[in-house]
């Protein structure tokens, strides 16, 4: 079936559906009135009154389906949220001296359903980054703690934990 045939059929169906409820009673009364010559004038008058009463009570125009409404206007485009600027530039840690201070960013994905992706920026020595000493210090208990609190508080908890463990390892 081509597009034009489909569209034409839809428009016929819609116009027919609008008048369906009125057509049902009209056809029923027409069949009763004209279908048999055995109807008396009084019965014919009674059917005419019935039709008028039905139209007055049923109000077929109020019961017609709404025509296809105009489609909603498109939603306004969302403005992109401004991104936070990095507080420091990326530097390859292998090019730095071991005792140089660096900001080490840790990104934690939403590993639990109620978590959101978060980035924590820690201040550590370059040798900690070179040797990847922070990652083994992170456990589920620590993650549960830092992911449930505000970002600043979580960063301070993580920074304190990393500093304590690294101090113990140095001594």
PDB file of C-alpha atoms in Angstrom:
ATOM      1  CA  UNK A   1       0.000   0.000   0.000  1.00  0.00           C
ATOM      2  CA  UNK A   2       1.521   3.327  -1.043  1.00  0.00           C
ATOM      3  CA  UNK A   3       1.835   6.389   1.176  1.00  0.00           C
ATOM      4  CA  UNK A   4      -1.002   8.274  -0.571  1.00  0.00           C
ATOM      5  CA  UNK A   5      -3.397   5.335  -0.276  1.00  0.00           C
ATOM      6  CA  UNK A   6      -2.516   5.010   3.412  1.00  0.00           C
ATOM      7  CA  UNK A   7      -3.029   8.739   4.040  1.00  0.00           C
ATOM      8  CA  UNK A   8      -6.326   8.733   2.146  1.00  0.00           C
ATOM      9  CA  UNK A   9      -7.521   5.695   4.078  1.00  0.00           C
ATOM     10  CA  UNK A  10      -6.535   7.335   7.390  1.00  0.00           C
ATOM     11  CA  UNK A  11      -8.452  10.526   6.564  1.00  0.00           C
ATOM     12  CA  UNK A  12     -11.559   8.496   5.653  1.00  0.00           C
ATOM     13  CA  UNK A  13     -11.267   6.491   8.851  1.00  0.00           C
ATOM     14  CA  UNK A  14     -10.853   9.613  10.995  1.00  0.00           C
ATOM     15  CA  UNK A  15     -13.837  11.409   9.474  1.00  0.00           C
ATOM     16  CA  UNK A  16     -15.918   8.233   9.776  1.00  0.00           C
ATOM     17  CA  UNK A  17     -14.884   7.784  13.411  1.00  0.00           C
ATOM     18  CA  UNK A  18     -16.054  11.309  14.231  1.00  0.00           C
ATOM     19  CA  UNK A  19     -19.579  10.560  13.066  1.00  0.00           C
ATOM     20  CA  UNK A  20     -19.757   6.936  14.214  1.00  0.00           C
ATOM     21  CA  UNK A  21     -21.896   7.438  17.335  1.00  0.00           C
ATOM     22  CA  UNK A  22     -24.432   9.604  15.468  1.00  0.00           C
ATOM     23  CA  UNK A  23     -24.541   7.175  12.542  1.00  0.00           C
ATOM     24  CA  UNK A  24     -25.356   4.225  14.828  1.00  0.00           C
ATOM     25  CA  UNK A  25     -28.586   5.735  16.120  1.00  0.00           C
ATOM     26  CA  UNK A  26     -29.506   7.197  12.698  1.00  0.00           C
ATOM     27  CA  UNK A  27     -29.082   3.810  11.016  1.00  0.00           C
ATOM     28  CA  UNK A  28     -30.986   2.009  13.771  1.00  0.00           C
ATOM     29  CA  UNK A  29     -33.951   4.392  13.616  1.00  0.00           C
ATOM     30  CA  UNK A  30     -33.917   4.405   9.774  1.00  0.00           C
ATOM     31  CA  UNK A  31     -34.070   0.606   9.778  1.00  0.00           C
ATOM     32  CA  UNK A  32     -36.973   0.650  12.208  1.00  0.00           C
ATOM     33  CA  UNK A  33     -38.859   3.368  10.287  1.00  0.00           C
ATOM     34  CA  UNK A  34     -38.287   2.327   6.709  1.00  0.00           C
ATOM     35  CA  UNK A  35     -37.574  -1.351   7.084  1.00  0.00           C
ATOM     36  CA  UNK A  36     -41.154  -2.397   7.580  1.00  0.00           C
ATOM     37  CA  UNK A  37     -44.472  -1.053   6.239  1.00  0.00           C
ATOM     38  CA  UNK A  38     -46.143  -2.490   9.315  1.00  0.00           C
ATOM     39  CA  UNK A  39     -45.215   0.601  11.389  1.00  0.00           C
ATOM     40  CA  UNK A  40     -48.115   2.817  12.224  1.00  0.00           C
ATOM     41  CA  UNK A  41     -47.978   6.620  12.137  1.00  0.00           C
ATOM     42  CA  UNK A  42     -48.016   6.727  15.964  1.00  0.00           C
ATOM     43  CA  UNK A  43     -45.019   4.386  16.126  1.00  0.00           C
ATOM     44  CA  UNK A  44     -43.235   6.422  13.462  1.00  0.00           C
ATOM     45  CA  UNK A  45     -43.885   9.590  15.491  1.00  0.00           C
ATOM     46  CA  UNK A  46     -42.624   7.810  18.633  1.00  0.00           C
ATOM     47  CA  UNK A  47     -39.403   6.835  16.838  1.00  0.00           C
ATOM     48  CA  UNK A  48     -38.921  10.427  15.708  1.00  0.00           C
ATOM     49  CA  UNK A  49     -39.353  11.611  19.305  1.00  0.00           C
ATOM     50  CA  UNK A  50     -36.930   8.904  20.462  1.00  0.00           C
ATOM     51  CA  UNK A  51     -34.311  10.123  17.991  1.00  0.00           C
ATOM     52  CA  UNK A  52     -34.687  13.753  19.164  1.00  0.00           C
ATOM     53  CA  UNK A  53     -34.533  12.671  22.802  1.00  0.00           C
ATOM     54  CA  UNK A  54     -31.455  10.563  22.123  1.00  0.00           C
ATOM     55  CA  UNK A  55     -29.671  13.439  20.350  1.00  0.00           C
ATOM     56  CA  UNK A  56     -30.562  15.816  23.226  1.00  0.00           C
ATOM     57  CA  UNK A  57     -29.389  13.433  25.989  1.00  0.00           C
ATOM     58  CA  UNK A  58     -26.472  11.699  24.278  1.00  0.00           C
ATOM     59  CA  UNK A  59     -24.978  14.849  22.716  1.00  0.00           C
ATOM     60  CA  UNK A  60     -23.017  13.057  20.006  1.00  0.00           C
ATOM     61  CA  UNK A  61     -20.949  16.139  19.159  1.00  0.00           C
ATOM     62  CA  UNK A  62     -19.532  16.148  22.697  1.00  0.00           C
ATOM     63  CA  UNK A  63     -18.576  12.484  22.382  1.00  0.00           C
ATOM     64  CA  UNK A  64     -16.701  12.763  19.110  1.00  0.00           C
ATOM     65  CA  UNK A  65     -13.002  12.025  19.374  1.00  0.00           C
ATOM     66  CA  UNK A  66     -10.678  14.954  19.146  1.00  0.00           C
ATOM     67  CA  UNK A  67      -9.012  15.401  15.819  1.00  0.00           C
ATOM     68  CA  UNK A  68      -5.299  14.897  15.701  1.00  0.00           C
ATOM     69  CA  UNK A  69      -3.868  17.720  17.814  1.00  0.00           C
ATOM     70  CA  UNK A  70      -1.038  19.850  16.574  1.00  0.00           C
ATOM     71  CA  UNK A  71       2.242  18.250  17.603  1.00  0.00           C
ATOM     72  CA  UNK A  72       3.980  19.754  20.586  1.00  0.00           C
ATOM     73  CA  UNK A  73       6.693  22.248  19.791  1.00  0.00           C
ATOM     74  CA  UNK A  74      10.185  20.798  20.076  1.00  0.00           C
ATOM     75  CA  UNK A  75      11.826  21.023  23.460  1.00  0.00           C
ATOM     76  CA  UNK A  76      14.304  23.854  23.775  1.00  0.00           C
ATOM     77  CA  UNK A  77      17.883  22.781  23.379  1.00  0.00           C
ATOM     78  CA  UNK A  78      19.754  22.495  26.622  1.00  0.00           C
ATOM     79  CA  UNK A  79      22.744  24.697  27.082  1.00  0.00           C
ATOM     80  CA  UNK A  80      25.839  22.688  27.872  1.00  0.00           C
ATOM     81  CA  UNK A  81      26.979  23.002  31.424  1.00  0.00           C
ATOM     82  CA  UNK A  82      30.246  24.847  31.812  1.00  0.00           C
ATOM     83  CA  UNK A  83      33.002  22.416  32.621  1.00  0.00           C
ATOM     84  CA  UNK A  84      35.329  22.906  35.508  1.00  0.00           C
ATOM     85  CA  UNK A  85      38.726  24.013  34.382  1.00  0.00           C
ATOM     86  CA  UNK A  86      41.552  21.800  35.463  1.00  0.00           C
ATOM     87  CA  UNK A  87      43.384  23.307  38.389  1.00  0.00           C
ATOM     88  CA  UNK A  88      46.704  22.113  37.000  1.00  0.00           C
ATOM     89  CA  UNK A  89      48.224  21.190  33.666  1.00  0.00           C
ATOM     90  CA  UNK A  90      48.983  17.606  32.766  1.00  0.00           C
ATOM     91  CA  UNK A  91      52.621  16.696  33.198  1.00  0.00           C
ATOM     92  CA  UNK A  92      54.204  13.314  32.614  1.00  0.00           C
ATOM     93  CA  UNK A  93      55.263  12.215  36.087  1.00  0.00           C
ATOM     94  CA  UNK A  94      58.215  10.214  34.757  1.00  0.00           C
ATOM     95  CA  UNK A  95      59.924  13.467  33.713  1.00  0.00           C
ATOM     96  CA  UNK A  96      59.772  14.966  37.228  1.00  0.00           C
ATOM     97  CA  UNK A  97      62.132  14.565  40.163  1.00  0.00           C
ATOM     98  CA  UNK A  98      60.957  12.126  42.842  1.00  0.00           C
ATOM     99  CA  UNK A  99      60.482  14.725  45.594  1.00  0.00           C
ATOM    100  CA  UNK A 100      58.490  17.164  43.412  1.00  0.00           C
ATOM    101  CA  UNK A 101      54.873  17.824  44.521  1.00  0.00           C
ATOM    102  CA  UNK A 102      52.161  16.940  41.968  1.00  0.00           C
ATOM    103  CA  UNK A 103      48.385  16.803  41.878  1.00  0.00           C
ATOM    104  CA  UNK A 104      47.311  13.218  41.312  1.00  0.00           C
ATOM    105  CA  UNK A 105      43.761  12.901  39.952  1.00  0.00           C
ATOM    106  CA  UNK A 106      41.810   9.731  40.669  1.00  0.00           C
ATOM    107  CA  UNK A 107      38.582   9.143  38.724  1.00  0.00           C
ATOM    108  CA  UNK A 108      36.131   6.718  40.315  1.00  0.00           C
ATOM    109  CA  UNK A 109      33.250   5.460  38.158  1.00  0.00           C
ATOM    110  CA  UNK A 110      29.792   4.719  39.621  1.00  0.00           C
ATOM    111  CA  UNK A 111      30.567   1.215  40.857  1.00  0.00           C
ATOM    112  CA  UNK A 112      27.396   1.139  42.975  1.00  0.00           C
ATOM    113  CA  UNK A 113      23.922   2.194  41.769  1.00  0.00           C
ATOM    114  CA  UNK A 114      23.662   5.198  44.095  1.00  0.00           C
ATOM    115  CA  UNK A 115      27.108   6.595  43.228  1.00  0.00           C
ATOM    116  CA  UNK A 116      28.026   9.183  40.626  1.00  0.00           C
ATOM    117  CA  UNK A 117      31.317   9.489  38.782  1.00  0.00           C
ATOM    118  CA  UNK A 118      33.762  11.512  40.837  1.00  0.00           C
ATOM    119  CA  UNK A 119      37.288  12.873  40.483  1.00  0.00           C
ATOM    120  CA  UNK A 120      39.529  13.355  43.493  1.00  0.00           C
ATOM    121  CA  UNK A 121      42.665  15.484  43.293  1.00  0.00           C
ATOM    122  CA  UNK A 122      45.377  14.457  45.745  1.00  0.00           C
ATOM    123  CA  UNK A 123      48.663  16.229  46.466  1.00  0.00           C
ATOM    124  CA  UNK A 124      51.471  13.684  46.475  1.00  0.00           C
ATOM    125  CA  UNK A 125      55.156  13.403  45.606  1.00  0.00           C
ATOM    126  CA  UNK A 126      56.108  12.483  42.025  1.00  0.00           C
ATOM    127  CA  UNK A 127      57.634   9.141  43.080  1.00  0.00           C
ATOM    128  CA  UNK A 128      54.153   8.087  44.353  1.00  0.00           C
ATOM    129  CA  UNK A 129      52.749   8.652  40.851  1.00  0.00           C
ATOM    130  CA  UNK A 130      55.716   6.995  39.116  1.00  0.00           C
ATOM    131  CA  UNK A 131      55.401   3.846  41.221  1.00  0.00           C
ATOM    132  CA  UNK A 132      51.564   3.864  41.315  1.00  0.00           C
ATOM    133  CA  UNK A 133      51.495   3.664  45.101  1.00  0.00           C
ATOM    134  CA  UNK A 134      48.002   5.175  45.593  1.00  0.00           C
ATOM    135  CA  UNK A 135      45.875   2.624  43.757  1.00  0.00           C
ATOM    136  CA  UNK A 136      46.671  -0.339  46.064  1.00  0.00           C
ATOM    137  CA  UNK A 137      45.641   1.793  49.065  1.00  0.00           C
ATOM    138  CA  UNK A 138      42.040   2.100  47.851  1.00  0.00           C
ATOM    139  CA  UNK A 139      39.585  -0.494  49.177  1.00  0.00           C
ATOM    140  CA  UNK A 140      35.797  -0.888  49.223  1.00  0.00           C
ATOM    141  CA  UNK A 141      35.457   0.426  52.763  1.00  0.00           C
ATOM    142  CA  UNK A 142      37.313   3.612  51.825  1.00  0.00           C
ATOM    143  CA  UNK A 143      35.293   3.952  48.602  1.00  0.00           C
ATOM    144  CA  UNK A 144      32.011   3.606  50.507  1.00  0.00           C
ATOM    145  CA  UNK A 145      33.143   6.366  52.845  1.00  0.00           C
ATOM    146  CA  UNK A 146      34.364   8.888  50.257  1.00  0.00           C
ATOM    147  CA  UNK A 147      31.579   8.338  47.714  1.00  0.00           C
ATOM    148  CA  UNK A 148      28.757   8.948  50.206  1.00  0.00           C
ATOM    149  CA  UNK A 149      29.999  12.344  51.439  1.00  0.00           C
ATOM    150  CA  UNK A 150      30.349  15.658  49.566  1.00  0.00           C
ATOM    151  CA  UNK A 151      33.286  15.874  47.148  1.00  0.00           C
ATOM    152  CA  UNK A 152      35.417  18.226  49.275  1.00  0.00           C
ATOM    153  CA  UNK A 153      34.991  16.086  52.363  1.00  0.00           C
ATOM    154  CA  UNK A 154      35.687  12.900  50.384  1.00  0.00           C
ATOM    155  CA  UNK A 155      38.852  14.441  48.946  1.00  0.00           C
ATOM    156  CA  UNK A 156      40.105  15.389  52.411  1.00  0.00           C
ATOM    157  CA  UNK A 157      39.336  11.879  53.769  1.00  0.00           C
ATOM    158  CA  UNK A 158      41.162  10.245  50.846  1.00  0.00           C
ATOM    159  CA  UNK A 159      44.113  12.661  51.137  1.00  0.00           C
ATOM    160  CA  UNK A 160      44.431  11.946  54.868  1.00  0.00           C
ATOM    161  CA  UNK A 161      44.228   8.159  54.295  1.00  0.00           C
ATOM    162  CA  UNK A 162      46.883   8.231  51.562  1.00  0.00           C
ATOM    163  CA  UNK A 163      49.187  10.471  53.615  1.00  0.00           C
ATOM    164  CA  UNK A 164      48.905   8.209  56.699  1.00  0.00           C
ATOM    165  CA  UNK A 165      49.617   4.991  54.790  1.00  0.00           C
ATOM    166  CA  UNK A 166      52.524   6.475  52.837  1.00  0.00           C
ATOM    167  CA  UNK A 167      54.038   7.891  56.064  1.00  0.00           C
ATOM    168  CA  UNK A 168      53.856   4.429  57.657  1.00  0.00           C
ATOM    169  CA  UNK A 169      55.561   2.880  54.631  1.00  0.00           C
ATOM    170  CA  UNK A 170      58.381   5.426  54.699  1.00  0.00           C
ATOM    171  CA  UNK A 171      59.160   4.749  58.382  1.00  0.00           C
TER     172      UNK A 171
END
